[in-house]
mmCIF file of C-alpha atoms in Angstrom:
data_model
loop_
_atom_site.group_PDB
_atom_site.id
_atom_site.type_symbol
_atom_site.label_atom_id
_atom_site.label_comp_id
_atom_site.label_asym_id
_atom_site.label_seq_id
_atom_site.Cartn_x
_atom_site.Cartn_y
_atom_site.Cartn_z
ATOM 1 C CA MET E 1 76.568 66.395 90.879
ATOM 2 C CA ALA E 2 79.661 64.196 91.279
ATOM 3 C CA ILE E 3 77.449 61.172 91.911
ATOM 4 C CA GLU E 4 75.423 61.937 88.790
ATOM 5 C CA MET E 5 78.626 62.280 86.768
ATOM 6 C CA ALA E 6 79.943 59.015 88.227
ATOM 7 C CA ASP E 7 76.688 57.232 87.357
ATOM 8 C CA ILE E 8 76.934 58.397 83.758
ATOM 9 C CA GLN E 9 80.572 57.315 83.607
ATOM 10 C CA LEU E 10 79.722 53.898 85.000
ATOM 11 C CA ARG E 11 77.058 53.446 82.299
ATOM 12 C CA ARG E 12 79.074 54.811 79.389
ATOM 13 C CA GLY E 13 82.758 54.564 80.249
ATOM 14 C CA LYS E 14 85.159 52.349 78.376
ATOM 15 C CA GLU E 15 88.315 52.603 80.493
ATOM 16 C CA PRO E 16 88.243 50.306 83.577
ATOM 17 C CA ARG E 17 90.588 52.559 85.582
ATOM 18 C CA VAL E 18 88.293 55.552 85.078
ATOM 19 C CA GLU E 19 85.246 53.442 85.890
ATOM 20 C CA GLY E 20 86.955 52.294 89.087
ATOM 21 C CA LEU E 21 87.625 55.880 90.085
ATOM 22 C CA ALA E 22 84.029 56.842 89.297
ATOM 23 C CA GLN E 23 82.785 54.052 91.558
ATOM 24 C CA LYS E 24 85.195 55.133 94.312
ATOM 25 C CA ILE E 25 83.929 58.726 94.074
ATOM 26 C CA LYS E 26 80.308 57.575 94.199
ATOM 27 C CA ASP E 27 80.956 55.259 97.150
ATOM 28 C CA ALA E 28 82.707 58.040 99.096
ATOM 29 C CA GLN E 29 80.371 60.909 98.355
ATOM 30 C CA GLN E 30 76.983 59.357 99.087
ATOM 31 C CA PRO E 31 77.849 58.652 102.747
ATOM 32 C CA GLU E 32 79.308 62.171 103.034
ATOM 33 C CA ILE E 33 76.082 63.645 101.678
ATOM 34 C CA ASP E 34 74.010 61.507 104.038
ATOM 35 C CA THR E 35 76.149 62.542 107.026
ATOM 36 C CA MET E 36 76.039 66.238 106.134
ATOM 37 C CA THR E 37 72.282 66.125 105.586
ATOM 38 C CA ALA E 38 71.718 64.436 108.951
ATOM 39 C CA LEU E 39 74.068 66.883 110.669
ATOM 40 C CA TYR E 40 72.238 69.824 109.109
ATOM 41 C CA THR E 41 68.924 68.500 110.421
ATOM 42 C CA LYS E 42 70.407 67.895 113.862
ATOM 43 C CA LEU E 43 71.957 71.376 114.082
ATOM 44 C CA THR E 44 69.072 73.367 112.587
ATOM 45 C CA GLY E 45 65.998 71.282 113.330
ATOM 46 C CA ARG E 46 65.047 71.593 109.644
ATOM 47 C CA THR E 47 65.162 69.212 106.730
ATOM 48 C CA LEU E 48 67.640 70.212 104.041
ATOM 49 C CA ASP E 49 66.237 70.743 100.565
ATOM 50 C CA THR E 50 69.220 69.512 98.566
ATOM 51 C CA SER E 51 67.739 70.733 95.292
ATOM 52 C CA ILE E 52 68.443 74.361 96.223
ATOM 53 C CA VAL E 53 71.693 74.134 98.182
ATOM 54 C CA MET E 54 73.764 76.029 95.614
ATOM 55 C CA ALA E 55 72.594 78.427 92.939
ATOM 56 C CA PRO E 56 73.858 77.856 89.385
ATOM 57 C CA GLU E 57 75.921 81.050 89.449
ATOM 58 C CA GLN E 58 77.591 79.914 92.683
ATOM 59 C CA MET E 59 78.398 76.578 91.074
ATOM 60 C CA ALA E 60 79.893 78.339 88.060
ATOM 61 C CA MET E 61 82.095 80.497 90.283
ATOM 62 C CA MET E 62 83.430 77.379 91.988
ATOM 63 C CA GLY E 63 84.174 75.631 88.691
ATOM 64 C CA MET E 64 81.382 73.171 89.353
ATOM 65 C CA SER E 65 78.946 74.091 86.595
ATOM 66 C CA MET E 66 78.824 71.163 84.215
ATOM 67 C CA ASP E 67 76.711 70.303 81.202
ATOM 68 C CA MET E 68 75.729 66.708 81.859
ATOM 69 C CA ARG E 69 74.452 66.345 78.296
ATOM 70 C CA GLU E 70 78.020 66.406 77.050
ATOM 71 C CA LEU E 71 78.968 63.498 79.301
ATOM 72 C CA GLN E 72 75.810 61.632 78.271
ATOM 73 C CA THR E 73 76.455 61.981 74.539
ATOM 74 C CA THR E 74 80.196 62.251 73.943
ATOM 75 C CA PRO E 75 81.978 59.467 72.070
ATOM 76 C CA GLU E 76 84.817 59.950 74.604
ATOM 77 C CA PRO E 77 83.143 59.544 78.012
ATOM 78 C CA ASP E 78 86.364 58.728 79.867
ATOM 79 C CA ARG E 79 88.151 61.849 78.685
ATOM 80 C CA VAL E 80 85.122 64.097 79.294
ATOM 81 C CA PHE E 81 84.480 62.619 82.744
ATOM 82 C CA LEU E 82 88.044 63.410 83.812
ATOM 83 C CA ARG E 83 87.922 66.879 82.255
ATOM 84 C CA MET E 84 84.705 67.662 84.116
ATOM 85 C CA MET E 85 85.463 65.975 87.434
ATOM 86 C CA ILE E 86 88.850 67.636 88.026
ATOM 87 C CA PRO E 87 87.462 71.195 88.301
ATOM 88 C CA HIS E 88 84.413 69.870 90.144
ATOM 89 C CA HIS E 89 86.680 68.373 92.806
ATOM 90 C CA ALA E 90 88.810 71.536 92.860
ATOM 91 C CA GLY E 91 85.709 73.614 93.617
ATOM 92 C CA ALA E 92 84.710 71.200 96.372
ATOM 93 C CA ILE E 93 88.196 71.480 97.878
ATOM 94 C CA VAL E 94 87.917 75.279 98.001
ATOM 95 C CA MET E 95 84.546 75.041 99.752
ATOM 96 C CA ALA E 96 85.645 72.344 102.204
ATOM 97 C CA ASP E 97 88.827 74.256 103.034
ATOM 98 C CA LEU E 98 86.798 77.381 103.814
ATOM 99 C CA ILE E 99 84.492 75.373 106.050
ATOM 100 C CA ALA E 100 87.454 73.787 107.852
ATOM 101 C CA GLN E 101 88.850 77.257 108.533
ATOM 102 C CA ARG E 102 85.599 78.881 109.642
ATOM 103 C CA SER E 103 83.553 76.244 111.442
ATOM 104 C CA SER E 104 83.652 75.818 115.201
ATOM 105 C CA ASN E 105 82.003 72.372 114.978
ATOM 106 C CA ASP E 106 84.683 69.691 115.397
ATOM 107 C CA THR E 107 82.709 67.107 113.410
ATOM 108 C CA ILE E 108 82.294 69.469 110.472
ATOM 109 C CA VAL E 109 85.950 70.546 110.569
ATOM 110 C CA LYS E 110 87.122 66.919 110.625
ATOM 111 C CA MET E 111 84.832 65.990 107.744
ATOM 112 C CA ALA E 112 85.894 69.024 105.692
ATOM 113 C CA ARG E 113 89.589 68.268 106.199
ATOM 114 C CA GLN E 114 89.040 64.659 105.162
ATOM 115 C CA MET E 115 87.206 65.817 102.024
ATOM 116 C CA VAL E 116 90.126 68.098 101.132
ATOM 117 C CA ALA E 117 92.584 65.231 101.555
ATOM 118 C CA ASP E 118 90.467 62.664 99.700
ATOM 119 C CA GLN E 119 89.517 64.870 96.786
ATOM 120 C CA SER E 120 93.060 66.229 96.427
ATOM 121 C CA ALA E 121 94.306 62.646 96.116
ATOM 122 C CA GLU E 122 91.559 61.866 93.599
ATOM 123 C CA ILE E 123 92.538 64.886 91.494
ATOM 124 C CA GLY E 124 96.067 63.465 91.372
ATOM 125 C CA GLN E 125 94.682 60.112 90.232
ATOM 126 C CA MET E 126 92.508 61.796 87.603
ATOM 127 C CA GLN E 127 95.425 63.823 86.264
ATOM 128 C CA THR E 128 97.533 60.672 85.990
ATOM 129 C CA LEU E 129 94.738 58.816 84.218
ATOM 130 C CA ARG E 130 94.083 61.749 81.918
ATOM 131 C CA ALA E 131 97.743 61.798 80.887
ATOM 132 C CA LYS E 132 97.657 58.054 80.191
ATOM 133 C CA ILE E 133 94.374 57.817 78.279
ATOM 134 C CA ALA E 134 94.248 61.282 76.739
ATOM 135 C CA PRO E 135 97.763 62.698 76.475
ATOM 136 C CA PRO E 136 98.061 66.348 75.483
ATOM 137 C CA ILE E 137 98.368 67.008 71.781
ATOM 138 C CA GLY E 138 101.674 68.475 70.603
#
């Protein structure tokens, strides 16, 4: 979902700093997805069907349920991208932190901890950008 959001932002965004962050997110997450998919296959002997990894209600509970149509149609793509991506990253941090705590696989734990660190830093960047391009009203 983050890659899809980043792709939309890269097509529609107007703010170069937000576009740069979207590209950074896309560049980081695709290799992570590829690594996790390969690791899943290696550990289970099955191919992962990524279309059914998380149910919509699970995504909503993690703050990751987004209406992509809004990002595709809004006249303020930069502001909407940041508003949507911050909770998306926060949900991913919760999941990765749980995995880091519960997994006995060193590779998975290392990857999860790196995701927590990377996405926490990106949330900080997004909050800074949001304050600069879309300061709170009042």
